[in-house]
PDB file of C-alpha atoms in Angstrom:
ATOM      1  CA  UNK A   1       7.790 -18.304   1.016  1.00  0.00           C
ATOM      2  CA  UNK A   2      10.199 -15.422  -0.521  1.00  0.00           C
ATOM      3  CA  UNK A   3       7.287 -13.252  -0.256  1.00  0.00           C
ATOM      4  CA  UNK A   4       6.407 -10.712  -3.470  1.00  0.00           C
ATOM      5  CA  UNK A   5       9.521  -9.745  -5.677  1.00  0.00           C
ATOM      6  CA  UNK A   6       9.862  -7.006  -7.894  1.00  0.00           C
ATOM      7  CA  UNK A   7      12.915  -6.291 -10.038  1.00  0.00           C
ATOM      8  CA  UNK A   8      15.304  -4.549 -10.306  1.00  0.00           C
ATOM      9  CA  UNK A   9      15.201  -2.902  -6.754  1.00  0.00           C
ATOM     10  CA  UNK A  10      16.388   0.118  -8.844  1.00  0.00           C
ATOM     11  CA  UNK A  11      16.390   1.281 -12.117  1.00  0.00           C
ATOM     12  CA  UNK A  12      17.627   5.123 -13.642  1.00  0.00           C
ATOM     13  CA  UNK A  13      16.503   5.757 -17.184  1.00  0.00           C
ATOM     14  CA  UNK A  14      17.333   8.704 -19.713  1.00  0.00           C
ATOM     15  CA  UNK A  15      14.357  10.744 -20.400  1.00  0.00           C
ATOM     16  CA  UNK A  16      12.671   9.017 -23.850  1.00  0.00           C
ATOM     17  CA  UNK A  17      13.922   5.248 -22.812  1.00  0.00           C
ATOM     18  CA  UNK A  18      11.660   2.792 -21.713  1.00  0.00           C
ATOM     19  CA  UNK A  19      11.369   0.610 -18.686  1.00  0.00           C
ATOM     20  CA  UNK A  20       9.670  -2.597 -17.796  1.00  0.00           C
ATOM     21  CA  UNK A  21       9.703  -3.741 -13.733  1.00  0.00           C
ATOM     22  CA  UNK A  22       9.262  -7.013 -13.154  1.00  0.00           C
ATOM     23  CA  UNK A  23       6.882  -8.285 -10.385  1.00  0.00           C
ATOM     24  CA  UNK A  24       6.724 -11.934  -8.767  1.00  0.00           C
ATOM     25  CA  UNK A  25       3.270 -12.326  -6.979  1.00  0.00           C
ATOM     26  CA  UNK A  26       3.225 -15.193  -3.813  1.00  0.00           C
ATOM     27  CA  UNK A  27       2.564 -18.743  -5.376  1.00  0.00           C
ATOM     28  CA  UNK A  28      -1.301 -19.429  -4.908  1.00  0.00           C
ATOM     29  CA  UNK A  29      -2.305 -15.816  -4.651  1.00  0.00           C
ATOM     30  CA  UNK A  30      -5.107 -14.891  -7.546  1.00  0.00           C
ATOM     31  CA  UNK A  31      -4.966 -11.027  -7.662  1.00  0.00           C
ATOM     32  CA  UNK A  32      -1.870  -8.794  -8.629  1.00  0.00           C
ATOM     33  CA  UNK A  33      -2.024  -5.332  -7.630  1.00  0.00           C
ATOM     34  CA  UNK A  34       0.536  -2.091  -9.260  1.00  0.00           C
ATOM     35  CA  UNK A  35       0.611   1.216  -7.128  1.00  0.00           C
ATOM     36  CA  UNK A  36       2.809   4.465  -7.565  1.00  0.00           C
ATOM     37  CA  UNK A  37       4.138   6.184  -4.497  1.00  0.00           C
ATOM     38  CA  UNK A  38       5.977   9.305  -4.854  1.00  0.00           C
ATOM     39  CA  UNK A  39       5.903  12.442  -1.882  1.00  0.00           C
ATOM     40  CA  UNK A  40       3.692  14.354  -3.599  1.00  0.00           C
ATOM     41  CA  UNK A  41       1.100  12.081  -4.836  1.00  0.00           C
ATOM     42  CA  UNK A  42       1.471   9.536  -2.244  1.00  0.00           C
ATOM     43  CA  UNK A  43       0.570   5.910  -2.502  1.00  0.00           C
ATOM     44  CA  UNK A  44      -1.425   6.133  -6.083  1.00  0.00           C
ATOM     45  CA  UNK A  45      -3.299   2.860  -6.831  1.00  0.00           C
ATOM     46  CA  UNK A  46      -2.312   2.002 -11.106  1.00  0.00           C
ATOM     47  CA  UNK A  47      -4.005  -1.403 -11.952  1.00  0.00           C
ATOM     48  CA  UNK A  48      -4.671  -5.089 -10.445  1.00  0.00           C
ATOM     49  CA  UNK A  49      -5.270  -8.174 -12.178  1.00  0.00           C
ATOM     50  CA  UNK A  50      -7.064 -11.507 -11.113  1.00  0.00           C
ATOM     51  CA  UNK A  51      -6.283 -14.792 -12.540  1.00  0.00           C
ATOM     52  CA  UNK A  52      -4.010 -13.229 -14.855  1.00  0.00           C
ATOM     53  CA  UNK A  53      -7.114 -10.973 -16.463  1.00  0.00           C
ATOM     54  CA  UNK A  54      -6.968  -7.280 -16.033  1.00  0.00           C
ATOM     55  CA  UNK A  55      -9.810  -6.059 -14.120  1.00  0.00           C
ATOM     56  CA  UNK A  56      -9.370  -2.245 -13.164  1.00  0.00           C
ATOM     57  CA  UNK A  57      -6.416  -0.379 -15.047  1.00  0.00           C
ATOM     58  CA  UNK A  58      -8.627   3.021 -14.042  1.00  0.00           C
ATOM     59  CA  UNK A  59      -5.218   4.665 -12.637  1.00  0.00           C
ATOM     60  CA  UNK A  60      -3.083   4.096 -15.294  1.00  0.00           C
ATOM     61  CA  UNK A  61      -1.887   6.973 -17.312  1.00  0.00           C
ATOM     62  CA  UNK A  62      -3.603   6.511 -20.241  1.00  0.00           C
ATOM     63  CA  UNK A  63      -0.469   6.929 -22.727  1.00  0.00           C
ATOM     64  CA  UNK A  64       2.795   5.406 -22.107  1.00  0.00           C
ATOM     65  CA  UNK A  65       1.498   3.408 -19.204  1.00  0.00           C
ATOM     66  CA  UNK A  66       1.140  -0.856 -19.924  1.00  0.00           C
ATOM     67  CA  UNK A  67       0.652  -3.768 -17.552  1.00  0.00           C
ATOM     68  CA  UNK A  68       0.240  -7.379 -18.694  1.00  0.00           C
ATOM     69  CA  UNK A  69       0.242 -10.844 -16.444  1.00  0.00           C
ATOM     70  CA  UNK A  70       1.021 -13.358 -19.296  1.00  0.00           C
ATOM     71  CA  UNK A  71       1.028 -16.142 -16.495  1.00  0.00           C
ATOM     72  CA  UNK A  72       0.467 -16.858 -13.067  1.00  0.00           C
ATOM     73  CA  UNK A  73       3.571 -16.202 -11.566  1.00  0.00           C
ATOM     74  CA  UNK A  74       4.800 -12.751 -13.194  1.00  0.00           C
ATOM     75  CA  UNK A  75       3.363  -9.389 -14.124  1.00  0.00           C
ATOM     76  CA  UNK A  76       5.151  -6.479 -15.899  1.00  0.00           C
ATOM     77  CA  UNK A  77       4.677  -2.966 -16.007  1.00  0.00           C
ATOM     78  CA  UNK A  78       6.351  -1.110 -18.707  1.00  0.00           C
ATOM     79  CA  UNK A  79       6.515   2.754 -19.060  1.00  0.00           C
ATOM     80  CA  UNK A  80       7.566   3.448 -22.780  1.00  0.00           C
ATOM     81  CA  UNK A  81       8.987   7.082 -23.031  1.00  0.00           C
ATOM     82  CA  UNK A  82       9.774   7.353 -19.415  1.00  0.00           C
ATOM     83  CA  UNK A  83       9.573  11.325 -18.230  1.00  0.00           C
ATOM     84  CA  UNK A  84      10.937  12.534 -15.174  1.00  0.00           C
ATOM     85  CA  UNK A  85       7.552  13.007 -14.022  1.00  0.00           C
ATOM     86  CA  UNK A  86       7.900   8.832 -13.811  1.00  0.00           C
ATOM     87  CA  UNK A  87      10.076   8.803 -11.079  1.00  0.00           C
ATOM     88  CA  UNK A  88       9.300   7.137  -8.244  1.00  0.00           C
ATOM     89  CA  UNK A  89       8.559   4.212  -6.103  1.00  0.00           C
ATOM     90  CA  UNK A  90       6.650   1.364  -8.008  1.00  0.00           C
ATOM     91  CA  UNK A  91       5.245  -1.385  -5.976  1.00  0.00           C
ATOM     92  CA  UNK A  92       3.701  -4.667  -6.321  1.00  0.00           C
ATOM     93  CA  UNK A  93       1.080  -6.124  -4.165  1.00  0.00           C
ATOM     94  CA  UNK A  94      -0.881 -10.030  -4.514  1.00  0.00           C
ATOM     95  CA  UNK A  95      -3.086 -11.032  -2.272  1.00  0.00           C
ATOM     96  CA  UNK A  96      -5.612 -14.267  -2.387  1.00  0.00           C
ATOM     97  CA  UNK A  97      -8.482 -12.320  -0.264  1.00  0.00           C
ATOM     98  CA  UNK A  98      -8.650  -8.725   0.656  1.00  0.00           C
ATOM     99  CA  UNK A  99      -5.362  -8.439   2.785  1.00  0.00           C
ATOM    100  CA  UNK A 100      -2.477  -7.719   0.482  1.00  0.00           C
ATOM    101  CA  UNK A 101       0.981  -8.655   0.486  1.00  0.00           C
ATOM    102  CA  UNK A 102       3.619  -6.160  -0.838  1.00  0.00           C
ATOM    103  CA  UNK A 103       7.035  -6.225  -2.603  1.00  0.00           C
ATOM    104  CA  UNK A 104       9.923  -4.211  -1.992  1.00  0.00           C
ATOM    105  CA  UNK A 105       9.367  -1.579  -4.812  1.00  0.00           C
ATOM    106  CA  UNK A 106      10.953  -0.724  -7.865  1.00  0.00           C
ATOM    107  CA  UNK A 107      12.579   3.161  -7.264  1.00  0.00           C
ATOM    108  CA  UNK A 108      12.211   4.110 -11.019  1.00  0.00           C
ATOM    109  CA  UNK A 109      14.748   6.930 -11.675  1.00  0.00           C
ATOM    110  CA  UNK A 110      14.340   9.333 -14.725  1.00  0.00           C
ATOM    111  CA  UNK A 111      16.929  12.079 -15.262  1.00  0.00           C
TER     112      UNK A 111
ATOM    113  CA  UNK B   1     -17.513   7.508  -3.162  1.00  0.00           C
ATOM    114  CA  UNK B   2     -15.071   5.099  -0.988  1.00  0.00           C
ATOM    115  CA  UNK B   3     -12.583   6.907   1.104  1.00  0.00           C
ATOM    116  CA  UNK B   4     -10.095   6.733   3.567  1.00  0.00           C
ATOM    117  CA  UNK B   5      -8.923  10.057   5.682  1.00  0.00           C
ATOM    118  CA  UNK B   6      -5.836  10.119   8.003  1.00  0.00           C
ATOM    119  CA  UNK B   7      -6.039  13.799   9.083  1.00  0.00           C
ATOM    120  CA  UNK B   8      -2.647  13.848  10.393  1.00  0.00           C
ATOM    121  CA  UNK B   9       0.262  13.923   7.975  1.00  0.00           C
ATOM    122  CA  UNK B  10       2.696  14.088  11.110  1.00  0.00           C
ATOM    123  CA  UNK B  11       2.550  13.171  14.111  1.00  0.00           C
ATOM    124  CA  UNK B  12       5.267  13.645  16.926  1.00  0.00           C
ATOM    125  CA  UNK B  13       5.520  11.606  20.381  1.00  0.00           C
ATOM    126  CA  UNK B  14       8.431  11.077  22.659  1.00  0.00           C
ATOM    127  CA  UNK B  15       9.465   7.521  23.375  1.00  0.00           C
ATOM    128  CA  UNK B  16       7.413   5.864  25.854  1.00  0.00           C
ATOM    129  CA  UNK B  17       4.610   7.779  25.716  1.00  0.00           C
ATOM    130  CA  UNK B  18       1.389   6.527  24.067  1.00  0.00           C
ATOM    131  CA  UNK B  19       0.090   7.123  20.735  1.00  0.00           C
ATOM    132  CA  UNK B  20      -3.249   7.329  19.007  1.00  0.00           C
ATOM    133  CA  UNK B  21      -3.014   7.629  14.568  1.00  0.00           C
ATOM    134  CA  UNK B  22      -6.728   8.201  13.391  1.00  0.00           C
ATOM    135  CA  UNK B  23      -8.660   7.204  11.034  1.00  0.00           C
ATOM    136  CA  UNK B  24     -11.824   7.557   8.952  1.00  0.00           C
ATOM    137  CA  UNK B  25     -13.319   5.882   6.432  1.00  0.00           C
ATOM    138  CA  UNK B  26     -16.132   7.113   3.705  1.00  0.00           C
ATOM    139  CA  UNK B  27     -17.888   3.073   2.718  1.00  0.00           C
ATOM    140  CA  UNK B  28     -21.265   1.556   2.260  1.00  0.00           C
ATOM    141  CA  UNK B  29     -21.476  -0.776   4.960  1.00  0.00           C
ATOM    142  CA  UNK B  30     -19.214  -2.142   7.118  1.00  0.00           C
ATOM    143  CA  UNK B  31     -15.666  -2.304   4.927  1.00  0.00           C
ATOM    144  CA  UNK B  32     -12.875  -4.681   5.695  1.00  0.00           C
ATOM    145  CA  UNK B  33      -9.946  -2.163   7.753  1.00  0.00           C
ATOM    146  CA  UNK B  34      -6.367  -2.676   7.602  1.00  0.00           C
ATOM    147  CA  UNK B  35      -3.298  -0.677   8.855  1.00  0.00           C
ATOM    148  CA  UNK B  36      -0.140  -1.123   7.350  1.00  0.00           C
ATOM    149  CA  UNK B  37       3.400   0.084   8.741  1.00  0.00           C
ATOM    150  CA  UNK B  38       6.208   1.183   5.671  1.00  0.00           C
ATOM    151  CA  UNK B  39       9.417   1.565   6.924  1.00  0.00           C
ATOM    152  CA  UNK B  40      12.657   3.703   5.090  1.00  0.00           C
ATOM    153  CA  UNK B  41      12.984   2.107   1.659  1.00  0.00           C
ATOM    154  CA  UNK B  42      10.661  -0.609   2.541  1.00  0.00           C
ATOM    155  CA  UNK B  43       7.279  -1.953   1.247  1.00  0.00           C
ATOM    156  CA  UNK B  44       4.240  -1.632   3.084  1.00  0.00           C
ATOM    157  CA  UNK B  45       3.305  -4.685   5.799  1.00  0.00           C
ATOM    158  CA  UNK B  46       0.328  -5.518   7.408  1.00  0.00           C
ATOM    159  CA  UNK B  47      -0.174  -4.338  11.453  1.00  0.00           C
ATOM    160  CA  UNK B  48      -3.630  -5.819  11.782  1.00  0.00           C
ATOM    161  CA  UNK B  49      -6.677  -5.900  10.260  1.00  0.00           C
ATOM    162  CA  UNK B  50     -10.746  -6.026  11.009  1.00  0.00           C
ATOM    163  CA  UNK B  51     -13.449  -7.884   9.102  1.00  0.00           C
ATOM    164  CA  UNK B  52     -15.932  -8.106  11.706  1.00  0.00           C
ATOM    165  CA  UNK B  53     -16.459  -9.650  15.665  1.00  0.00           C
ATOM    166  CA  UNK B  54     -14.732  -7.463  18.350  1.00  0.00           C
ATOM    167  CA  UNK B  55     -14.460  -3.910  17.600  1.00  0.00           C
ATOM    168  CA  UNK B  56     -10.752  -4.024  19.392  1.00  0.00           C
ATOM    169  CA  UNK B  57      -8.177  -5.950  17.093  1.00  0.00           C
ATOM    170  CA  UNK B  58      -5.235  -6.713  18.195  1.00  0.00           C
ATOM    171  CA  UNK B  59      -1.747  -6.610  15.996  1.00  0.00           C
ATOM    172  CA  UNK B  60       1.988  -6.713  16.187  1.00  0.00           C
ATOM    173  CA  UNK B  61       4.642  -5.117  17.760  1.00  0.00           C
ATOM    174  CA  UNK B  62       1.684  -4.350  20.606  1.00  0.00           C
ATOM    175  CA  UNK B  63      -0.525  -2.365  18.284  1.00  0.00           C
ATOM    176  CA  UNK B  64      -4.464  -1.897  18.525  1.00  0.00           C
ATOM    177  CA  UNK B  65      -7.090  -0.697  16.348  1.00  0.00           C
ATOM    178  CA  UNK B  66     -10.424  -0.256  17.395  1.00  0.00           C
ATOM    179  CA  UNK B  67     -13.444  -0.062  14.776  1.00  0.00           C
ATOM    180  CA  UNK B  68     -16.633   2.419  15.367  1.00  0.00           C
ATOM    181  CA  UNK B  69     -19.327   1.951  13.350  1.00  0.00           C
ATOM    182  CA  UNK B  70     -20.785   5.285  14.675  1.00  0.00           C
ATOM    183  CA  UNK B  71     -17.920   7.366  14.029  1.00  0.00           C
ATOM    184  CA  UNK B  72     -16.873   5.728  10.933  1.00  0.00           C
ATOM    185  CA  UNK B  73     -13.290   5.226  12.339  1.00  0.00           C
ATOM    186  CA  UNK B  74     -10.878   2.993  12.748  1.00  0.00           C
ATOM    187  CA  UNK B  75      -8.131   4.447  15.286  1.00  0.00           C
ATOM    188  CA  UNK B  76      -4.674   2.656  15.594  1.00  0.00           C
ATOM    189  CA  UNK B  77      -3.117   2.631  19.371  1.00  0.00           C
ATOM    190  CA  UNK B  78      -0.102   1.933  21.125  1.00  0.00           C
ATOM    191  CA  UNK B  79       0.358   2.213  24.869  1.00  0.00           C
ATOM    192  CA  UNK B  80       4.297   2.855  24.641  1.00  0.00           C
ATOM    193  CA  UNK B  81       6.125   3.164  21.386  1.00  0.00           C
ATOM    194  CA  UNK B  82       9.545   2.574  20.992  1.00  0.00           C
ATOM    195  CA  UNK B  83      12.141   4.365  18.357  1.00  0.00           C
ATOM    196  CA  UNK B  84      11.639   1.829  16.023  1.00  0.00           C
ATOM    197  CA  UNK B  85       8.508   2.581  15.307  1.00  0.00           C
ATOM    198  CA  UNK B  86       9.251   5.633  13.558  1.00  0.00           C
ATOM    199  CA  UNK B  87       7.764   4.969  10.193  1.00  0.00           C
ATOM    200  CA  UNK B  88       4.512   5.722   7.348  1.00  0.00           C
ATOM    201  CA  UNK B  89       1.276   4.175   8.602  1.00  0.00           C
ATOM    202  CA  UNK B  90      -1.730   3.613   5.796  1.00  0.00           C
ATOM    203  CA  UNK B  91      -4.976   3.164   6.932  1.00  0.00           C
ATOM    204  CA  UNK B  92      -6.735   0.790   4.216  1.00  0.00           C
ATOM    205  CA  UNK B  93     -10.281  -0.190   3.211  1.00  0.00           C
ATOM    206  CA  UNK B  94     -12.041  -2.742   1.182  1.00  0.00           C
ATOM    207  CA  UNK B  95     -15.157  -3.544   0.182  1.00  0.00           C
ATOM    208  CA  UNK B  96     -16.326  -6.652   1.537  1.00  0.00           C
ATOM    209  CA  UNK B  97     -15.111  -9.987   0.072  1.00  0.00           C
ATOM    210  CA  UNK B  98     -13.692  -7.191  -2.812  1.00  0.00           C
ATOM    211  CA  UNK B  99     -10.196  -7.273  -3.916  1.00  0.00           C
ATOM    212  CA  UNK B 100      -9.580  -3.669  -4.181  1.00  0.00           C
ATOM    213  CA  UNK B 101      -7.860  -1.465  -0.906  1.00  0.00           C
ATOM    214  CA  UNK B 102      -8.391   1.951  -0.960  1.00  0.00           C
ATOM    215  CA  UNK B 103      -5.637   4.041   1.156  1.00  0.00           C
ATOM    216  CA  UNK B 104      -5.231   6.934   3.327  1.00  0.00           C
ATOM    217  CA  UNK B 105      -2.826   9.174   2.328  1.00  0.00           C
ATOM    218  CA  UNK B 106      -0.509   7.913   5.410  1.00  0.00           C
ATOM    219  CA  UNK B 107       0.720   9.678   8.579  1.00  0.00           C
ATOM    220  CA  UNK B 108       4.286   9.946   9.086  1.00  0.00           C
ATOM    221  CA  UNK B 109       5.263   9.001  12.943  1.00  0.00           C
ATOM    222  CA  UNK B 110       8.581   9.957  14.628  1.00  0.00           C
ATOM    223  CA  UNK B 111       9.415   8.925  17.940  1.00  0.00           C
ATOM    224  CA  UNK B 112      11.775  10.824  19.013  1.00  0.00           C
ATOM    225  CA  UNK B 113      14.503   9.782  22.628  1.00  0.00           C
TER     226      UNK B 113
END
């Protein structure tokens, strides 16, 4: 079990590009979760999805700000536009109950 | 509304001593409790968690949490920590048999020799 992988590790954008980060959930685990952690903000819950349908996207920035799960075994966020407001830690999280697994994190860059 | 309160953004303790982190939680009912550890440049991973039974759970690395329904908290203990365990704790809650965690806002812990 390689656990929950997100890719790339790290990615530095020019302000106005987009970016899409990648996340593997475990194999058999039904809910995918997206959070935002940066020093200010903290850890900043974004959307989750369960068997692939989106259930709560009610911290996503409303413009800009897409997730999909086209299948059971990846889920993408993409940030169209990126600002450097966007930079920071995004990480992915599955879990098959209420205890959730986590990836590494995506360190989104913008300068 | 659901929340999760770690009053201490930092907390300080000298190797070997013992520590307490707190914890409080704002939930209907009795939520499901977690603690996670996130090291440097890591993501977050699960010390223990409570659903119900014994208020005292037991984790790794020698860490304890112990649930009160009366005071709403959910305290994480260690009787001696060691350098390594200089790191971002989350306190966590769920709703029972719910899918979404709601998270403290983390305390940072250095150990220091």
């Amino acid at each position: 079990n390689a656990g929950v992988i997100q890719t790339p590790r790290h990615k530095v954008t020019g302000k106005g590009q987009e970016a899409t980060l990648w996340c593997e959930p475990i194999s058999g685990h039904s809910a995918v979760f997206w959070y935002r952690q940066t020093i200010v903000q903290g850890l900043e819950f974004l959307t989750y999805f369960r068997n692939q349908a989106p259930i709560d996207d009610s911290g996503m920035p409303k413009e800009r700000f897409s997730a999909q799960m086209p299948n059971q075994s990846h889920s993408t966020l993409k940030i169209q536009s990126t600002q450097p407001q966007d930079s920071a830690v995004y990480l992915c999280a599955s879990t098959i109950s209420a205890e959730q697994f986590f990836g590494p994190g995506t360190r989104l860059t913008v300068l | 509304a659901q929340s999760v309160t770690q009053p201490d953004a930092r907390v300080t303790v000298s190797e070997g001593a013992s520590l307490q982190l707190r914890c409080k939680y704002s939930y209907s009912g009795t939520p499901y409790l977690f603690w996670y550890v996130q090291y440097q440049r890591q993501g977050l991973q699960l010390l223990l968690k409570y659903y119900s039974g014994d208020p005292v759970v037991q984790g790794v690395n020698g860490f304890e949490a112990e649930f009160s329904k009366s005071d709403s908290s959910f305290h994480l203990r260690k009787a001696s920590v060691h350098w390594s365990d200089s790191a971002v704790y989350f306190c966590a809650a769920s709703r029972t048999g719910g899918y979404k965690v709601v998270f403290g806002s983390g305390t940072r812990l250095l150990v220091s020799p």
